[in-house]
Amino acid sequence: MAQIFKAKKKPLKQQTLTLNITAMDHQGRGVAKHNNKVCFVSGALMNEKVTATLIEDKAKYSSAKLVKVINPSDARTQPFCQHYNHCGGCQLQHLEINQQVVEKQNAVTQLFQKFAKLSDLNWQAPLLSKPTHYRRSARIAVMYDKAAKKMRVGYRAPSSKNVISIEQCDVLSEAFTNVFSIFETLINQYKALHSISHLQLCQNEAGNFIVIRHTKAIPDEAKSYVQEAANAQQWLITWQDNSDVIEQAHLPTPYYFLEKFKLKFEFGLGNFIQVNDEVNQAMLAQSVNWLNLQGNEQVLDLFCGIGNFSLVLAQHAKSVIGVEGVASAVAMATQNAQTNSITNAHFHCFDLTQKIETAQWFNKALDVLVLDPSRTGAMAVLEQLPLKQFKTILYVSCDPVTLARDSAIISQAGFEVTKIGLMNMFPHTGHIETMALFQRR
C-alpha cells in the first residue's frame, strides 16, 4: 500500500513581541506588523504599544495574545463584566463605547477600499442603542465540564467549545437576569436534566420565552421542577427534542410592535428576529427615509424573513415582493401582512442560492431592490439578477467583508454608493451591521 508523506508541523517558537498597534480590523482586533506581515492582537487598541505572545504564524499573517499594554490608548476603559476575560460573548468592552463605533466604521471603510476599490464614502450618523441590556434574544450553552465534574450554563470561551458558567450578563434583557444561576442549579441538582444542550431566550411583547433544547427524553417530574422555577420568574417555557419542531401551541404567540409604523409582527420561536429592538426600529425608519419612496415603486425584498422590511416599505410603495428561503418565515410574513391589512405585499419561498431563471416572483417591472442577507452575503443572487433594471438598491449587511465584496458587483453594474451608515446592533462586540444605499449612475 502506498504511503502518503505528510510533513510534520514545526512547533511554534514561543516569542514575546513588542508591537505598535496601527489599526483595528473588522473583528475588533489590533493590527500591527511583525516580520513584514500583518499581526492580529486580540485585546489591543489603536495607537497602543503592547507586548504579546505569538500564537499563530501563517504565510501571510500571524496572531498574538496580548500580554501587557505598555502605552495604553486614551479610549481604553475598564470592562464592566466580571466574566469579560473568560467569556467569548463580548470582544470590545475594553474600548470606550463611542470609539467602538469609530473603529467599526474605519474597518468598513478599509474593506470597501480593499474589495470594491471605493473610497470617500458618504457616511451618515450611526444608529445607536443603550449600551447594556439590549439583547432581547440569545442562545445559552449547556455542557458537562469533566474537570469540574458539573454541568455549566453560560457562553463559550473565546475560540473554544468550552462553556464557562455565567452569573449575570449585562447585555442581555433584564428579564433573564437570573437565568444562568437558576438553570445551572436545577440541571446539576437533577441528573435527568443533563441532556439539556442549550437554552434559546426571547423577550418580546407577548412575554419572556425560553426554548429548552434537549437530546434525550426528560421525565415529567424533572420538567415540573423547571416549570416551577420558570413560573416564579414569569418565564414561558417549551421543550424541544432533536426535531426542528418547537411546540408552542400552549403559549401565547410571540410578537413585536413597530410603534412608528403601527405594525405588529408575529413570529415563531424558531424564526429569526433582530436581536436589538431599538436599533431595528431605527433601522426601518432609516430605510424609509433613505429610499424616499413616492408610491409608484415596485420593490423586491430578498431574504425578507417574517416581513420586517417588506411590510414597512409596503406602506410607501405600489407593491412589494418578498422572497425568503425558510418556509416558516414566509408563512409568518404572509400572516403578518393579513394581520396588518396590507394587501400590496406578497411572499414567496425560494432558495436564493439557486438559479432564479424560472422564478415566478421575478419580473422586469421591479425597480427597487432590498437585500438583507445572512453573513454569507448576496453574491449568488447578485450575479444572476439583471441589476440594471433597478434604480435603487438598499443593502442591509451583518458582515462587512461580504458587503464590501458584493458592493464591487453592484458598482460594476453601474451603481454608486450614495449613503452608508453603521448600525451598532451589538455594542461591545466585534459584530458590524451596515446599511448602504446604491443609486444607478
XYZ file of C-alpha atoms in Angstrom:
441
model
C 0.000 0.000 0.000
C 1.339 3.411 -0.935
C 2.078 5.677 1.991
C 1.466 9.401 1.667
C 4.105 11.501 3.328
C 2.835 14.351 5.466
C 5.326 16.873 6.733
C 5.086 17.432 10.450
C 4.213 20.919 11.509
C 7.047 22.638 13.252
C 6.156 23.629 16.801
C 5.674 27.378 17.119
C 8.610 29.008 18.800
C 7.439 30.861 21.880
C 8.147 34.528 21.315
C 7.219 37.625 23.254
C 6.898 40.534 20.846
C 6.784 44.275 21.345
C 4.276 45.672 18.863
C 2.889 49.057 17.834
C -0.825 48.857 17.004
C -1.582 50.941 13.925
C -5.217 49.995 13.241
C -8.104 47.727 14.219
C -9.664 45.121 11.943
C -13.348 44.306 11.372
C -13.286 41.759 14.213
C -12.087 44.326 16.751
C -8.504 43.062 16.869
C -5.472 45.303 16.983
C -3.335 45.294 13.832
C 0.470 45.529 13.878
C 3.411 44.495 11.698
C 5.789 41.629 12.555
C 8.385 40.189 10.168
C 6.844 42.201 7.318
C 3.472 40.544 7.892
C 0.223 41.682 9.452
C -0.093 40.561 13.067
C -3.517 40.484 14.746
C -3.630 41.057 18.507
C -6.933 40.482 20.302
C -7.471 42.963 23.124
C -5.074 45.588 21.730
C -6.287 49.011 20.631
C -5.333 51.573 18.014
C -2.156 53.584 18.837
C -1.135 51.279 21.690
C 2.295 49.794 22.312
C 1.966 46.266 23.687
C 3.805 43.069 24.413
C 2.196 39.916 23.050
C 2.946 36.214 22.657
C 2.887 34.734 19.159
C 0.206 32.012 18.934
C -0.120 31.575 15.156
C 2.327 32.162 12.314
C 0.917 31.753 8.792
C 2.488 32.590 5.439
C 0.654 35.906 5.088
C -0.231 36.853 8.663
C 0.324 35.998 12.299
C -1.724 36.217 15.505
C -0.613 37.063 19.010
C -2.068 37.033 22.506
C -1.921 40.278 24.450
C 0.381 40.114 27.484
C 0.786 43.715 28.602
C -0.211 47.198 27.461
C 2.863 49.423 27.641
C 1.313 52.625 26.311
C -2.497 52.496 26.633
C -4.934 54.251 24.313
C -6.906 57.193 25.681
C -10.007 55.232 24.657
C -9.136 52.176 26.782
C -11.630 51.635 29.587
C -12.363 49.132 32.330
C -14.694 46.294 31.222
C -17.921 46.249 33.237
C -18.454 42.474 33.095
C -16.861 40.171 35.662
C -16.629 37.415 33.028
C -15.096 39.539 30.249
C -11.617 37.986 30.290
C -13.017 34.448 30.016
C -16.260 34.799 28.012
C -16.360 34.853 24.219
C -19.581 36.858 24.007
C -18.103 40.392 24.014
C -14.812 41.476 22.454
C -14.741 45.265 22.895
C -15.720 46.161 26.449
C -12.164 47.465 26.954
C -12.847 50.159 24.307
C -14.922 53.271 25.078
C -18.406 52.850 23.541
C -18.256 55.825 21.140
C -14.818 54.789 19.923
C -16.154 51.302 19.216
C -18.378 52.857 16.558
C -15.490 54.903 15.133
C -13.263 51.839 14.814
C -16.034 49.768 13.249
C -16.654 52.500 10.688
C -12.929 52.705 9.918
C -12.836 48.931 9.431
C -15.723 49.064 6.925
C -14.023 51.905 5.046
C -10.852 49.830 4.722
C -12.793 46.807 3.456
C -14.561 48.891 0.790
C -11.184 50.168 -0.402
C -9.780 46.642 -0.491
C -12.644 44.700 -2.107
C -14.684 47.291 -4.003
C -11.969 49.904 -4.724
C -14.353 52.509 -3.322
C -13.265 55.390 -1.107
C -14.694 58.717 0.121
C -17.822 57.010 1.385
C -20.703 59.285 2.367
C -21.013 58.170 5.972
C -24.245 59.043 7.781
C -24.773 59.297 11.529
C -24.668 55.837 13.147
C -27.743 54.190 14.643
C -27.161 53.572 18.340
C -28.937 51.979 21.288
C -28.457 51.730 25.012
C -25.093 50.006 25.623
C -26.393 47.381 28.071
C -29.413 45.057 28.293
C -30.015 45.482 24.565
C -30.286 41.785 23.649
C -33.881 40.592 23.517
C -32.790 37.128 22.348
C -29.786 34.914 22.975
C -28.613 31.323 22.841
C -27.243 29.945 26.110
C -24.965 26.900 26.033
C -25.179 23.948 28.436
C -22.312 21.456 28.719
C -20.737 18.990 31.136
C -17.346 20.072 32.451
C -15.315 16.895 33.023
C -12.618 18.663 35.031
C -15.094 20.310 37.405
C -17.470 17.304 37.287
C -20.505 19.559 36.856
C -22.847 20.957 34.240
C -22.174 24.525 33.179
C -24.703 27.050 31.859
C -23.283 30.087 30.091
C -21.407 31.147 26.984
C -18.497 29.662 25.052
C -14.988 30.717 25.977
C -13.107 32.687 23.265
C -12.100 30.439 20.324
C -13.221 27.372 22.254
C -16.068 24.880 22.589
C -15.764 25.006 26.369
C -18.603 26.647 28.272
C -17.958 28.999 31.169
C -20.517 29.496 33.911
C -22.089 32.966 33.862
C -23.589 34.639 36.919
C -25.025 37.642 35.097
C -24.924 39.002 31.533
C -25.314 42.785 31.365
C -26.002 42.925 27.609
C -28.941 40.527 27.955
C -32.514 41.676 28.657
C -33.082 42.185 32.375
C -35.976 39.733 32.121
C -33.362 36.957 32.082
C -31.021 38.228 34.811
C -31.288 35.014 36.848
C -31.474 32.507 34.004
C -27.877 31.273 34.331
C -27.835 30.614 38.072
C -31.325 29.107 38.178
C -30.737 26.669 35.319
C -27.222 25.709 36.423
C -28.559 24.882 39.894
C -31.503 22.878 38.540
C -29.518 20.946 35.950
C -26.844 19.954 38.450
C -29.474 19.016 41.034
C -31.412 16.662 38.739
C -29.450 14.230 36.579
C -32.467 13.765 34.305
C -31.853 17.337 33.069
C -28.273 16.616 31.933
C -29.496 16.056 28.368
C -30.326 19.766 28.025
C -27.965 21.126 25.339
C -28.875 24.802 25.255
C -31.499 27.425 26.006
C -32.959 29.841 23.459
C -34.168 33.060 25.089
C -36.581 35.531 23.530
C -38.073 38.602 25.208
C -40.965 40.241 23.330
C -44.326 41.927 23.836
C -46.078 38.594 24.487
C -43.720 37.552 27.285
C -40.305 36.156 28.126
C -39.836 32.839 26.341
C -37.294 30.062 26.854
C -36.945 27.133 24.450
C -35.207 24.276 26.293
C -33.455 22.035 23.783
C -32.527 18.510 24.875
C -31.055 15.387 23.280
C -32.836 12.685 25.323
C -36.307 12.296 26.773
C -36.790 14.056 30.116
C -39.281 12.689 32.675
C -42.302 14.814 33.513
C -41.225 15.017 37.152
C -37.918 16.695 36.219
C -39.758 19.014 33.837
C -42.097 20.027 36.640
C -39.164 21.334 38.712
C -38.107 23.520 35.800
C -41.689 24.702 35.250
C -41.996 25.690 38.898
C -38.808 27.775 38.730
C -39.908 29.340 35.440
C -43.310 30.312 36.846
C -41.604 32.143 39.709
C -39.644 34.225 37.164
C -42.634 34.673 34.799
C -40.817 32.805 32.028
C -42.819 30.969 29.364
C -41.068 27.707 28.576
C -41.320 24.998 25.965
C -39.277 21.861 25.366
C -37.678 20.850 22.079
C -36.136 17.467 21.359
C -33.848 16.615 18.428
C -36.524 17.580 15.879
C -36.762 21.022 14.296
C -40.292 21.469 15.610
C -40.805 23.836 18.545
C -44.122 23.134 20.254
C -45.653 26.475 21.211
C -49.395 25.920 20.803
C -49.768 26.120 24.597
C -48.074 29.522 24.665
C -49.178 32.984 23.507
C -47.891 33.888 20.049
C -44.669 35.912 20.283
C -44.747 39.309 18.590
C -43.092 42.709 18.438
C -44.674 46.031 17.566
C -43.263 48.888 15.474
C -44.725 51.986 17.096
C -43.733 54.410 14.306
C -45.424 52.302 11.619
C -48.234 50.794 13.756
C -47.279 47.289 12.622
C -47.492 44.059 14.589
C -45.114 41.223 13.695
C -45.896 37.747 14.976
C -43.210 35.079 14.723
C -42.402 31.527 15.693
C -39.735 30.859 18.309
C -37.639 29.268 15.571
C -37.836 32.338 13.306
C -35.103 34.962 13.072
C -35.774 38.412 14.505
C -33.342 41.266 15.050
C -31.686 40.983 18.460
C -31.690 44.706 19.254
C -35.235 46.112 19.160
C -34.133 49.756 19.494
C -31.759 49.556 16.535
C -34.267 47.543 14.493
C -36.870 50.302 14.863
C -34.318 52.984 13.921
C -33.057 50.869 11.002
C -36.521 50.537 9.494
C -37.185 54.269 9.863
C -33.860 54.989 8.155
C -34.685 52.645 5.275
C -37.890 54.577 4.612
C -36.040 57.879 4.812
C -33.195 56.815 2.520
C -35.373 55.143 -0.126
C -37.829 58.077 -0.177
C -40.465 56.026 -1.988
C -43.112 58.021 -3.848
C -45.840 55.386 -4.014
C -45.306 54.117 -7.558
C -42.294 51.860 -6.945
C -42.317 48.056 -7.166
C -39.975 46.681 -4.510
C -38.196 43.330 -4.455
C -37.171 42.384 -0.904
C -34.782 39.419 -0.885
C -34.035 37.476 2.319
C -37.204 39.060 3.709
C -37.676 36.815 6.773
C -41.017 37.427 8.501
C -41.521 40.678 6.543
C -39.601 43.112 8.759
C -38.692 45.433 5.855
C -41.377 44.305 3.399
C -44.412 45.426 5.373
C -42.865 48.754 6.355
C -41.983 49.540 2.734
C -45.390 48.347 1.511
C -46.875 51.368 3.301
C -44.921 53.615 0.929
C -44.642 51.644 -2.355
C -47.017 50.444 -5.044
C -46.150 46.809 -4.329
C -43.597 44.624 -2.540
C -42.498 41.111 -3.369
C -40.718 39.378 -0.502
C -38.586 36.276 -1.065
C -37.199 34.026 1.671
C -35.719 30.530 1.804
C -37.253 29.460 5.131
C -40.838 28.261 4.665
C -41.956 29.011 8.229
C -40.739 32.613 7.888
C -42.641 33.027 4.607
C -45.795 31.721 6.288
C -45.370 34.247 9.102
C -44.716 37.091 6.634
C -47.934 36.248 4.798
C -49.814 36.069 8.097
C -48.336 39.387 9.241
C -49.472 41.065 6.031
C -53.010 39.830 6.700
C -52.889 40.834 10.379
C -51.872 44.370 9.410
C -54.376 44.575 6.496
C -51.572 45.030 3.954
C -52.683 43.811 0.523
C -49.831 45.006 -1.692
C -47.134 42.702 -0.244
C -46.779 39.099 -1.414
C -44.298 36.477 -0.261
C -42.571 33.514 -1.890
C -40.414 30.688 -0.574
C -37.298 30.263 -2.707
C -33.678 29.233 -2.094
C -31.782 32.341 -3.185
C -28.545 30.405 -3.646
C -30.178 28.580 -6.577
C -30.800 29.728 -10.169
C -33.657 32.213 -10.443
C -34.277 31.905 -14.197
C -37.656 30.241 -13.698
C -38.658 32.039 -10.505
C -42.282 33.113 -10.863
C -41.824 36.017 -8.473
C -39.359 37.891 -10.672
C -40.488 40.428 -13.270
C -38.940 43.291 -15.191
C -41.189 45.933 -13.626
C -39.389 45.711 -10.282
C -37.316 48.848 -9.784
C -36.183 48.910 -6.134
C -34.094 46.084 -4.658
C -33.715 45.469 -0.916
C -31.168 42.944 0.343
C -30.889 41.715 3.938
C -28.796 38.527 3.659
C -27.066 36.405 6.262
C -23.314 36.694 6.813
C -22.635 34.779 3.588
C -23.879 37.802 1.651
C -25.858 38.034 -1.580
C -23.264 37.192 -4.248
C -25.163 34.150 -5.601
C -28.288 36.177 -6.377
C -26.499 39.409 -7.380
C -24.585 37.571 -10.101
C -27.887 36.415 -11.615
C -30.131 39.447 -11.288
C -30.356 41.932 -14.172
C -29.279 44.695 -11.817
C -29.549 47.448 -14.391
C -33.342 47.302 -14.268
C -33.251 48.652 -10.694
C -32.902 52.341 -9.991
C -32.095 51.875 -6.308
C -30.560 49.118 -4.166
C -30.663 49.105 -0.359
C -28.230 46.610 1.192
C -28.537 45.754 4.897
C -25.488 43.811 5.989
C -24.424 41.820 9.055
C -20.951 41.082 7.672
C -18.729 43.911 6.355
C -16.500 41.587 4.307
C -19.344 40.186 2.201
C -20.907 43.666 1.966
C -17.681 45.079 0.507
C -17.331 42.103 -1.842
C -20.955 42.392 -3.036
C -20.617 46.169 -3.382
C -17.999 45.575 -6.056
C -20.590 43.626 -8.093
C -23.201 46.349 -7.628
C -20.705 49.078 -8.520
C -19.642 47.275 -11.699
C -23.327 47.117 -12.710
C -23.440 50.922 -12.817
C -24.350 51.969 -9.286
C -22.681 54.300 -6.812
C -22.840 54.305 -3.023
C -24.744 57.471 -2.151
C -25.189 56.787 1.580
C -23.712 54.384 4.077
C -24.253 54.101 7.815
C -23.236 51.920 10.723
C -25.923 50.309 12.894
C -24.438 49.346 16.254
C -26.756 46.393 16.750
C -24.296 44.623 19.068
C -22.429 47.093 21.347
C -19.223 45.747 22.945
C -18.836 43.003 20.316
C -16.914 42.805 17.066
C -20.131 42.369 15.060
C -20.684 45.086 12.454
C -24.079 45.880 10.897
C -24.164 48.323 7.998
C -26.749 49.876 5.685
C -25.693 51.045 2.217
C -27.771 52.836 -0.413
C -26.825 52.439 -4.081
C -28.234 54.649 -6.848
C -27.905 53.960 -10.550
C -25.453 56.367 -12.184
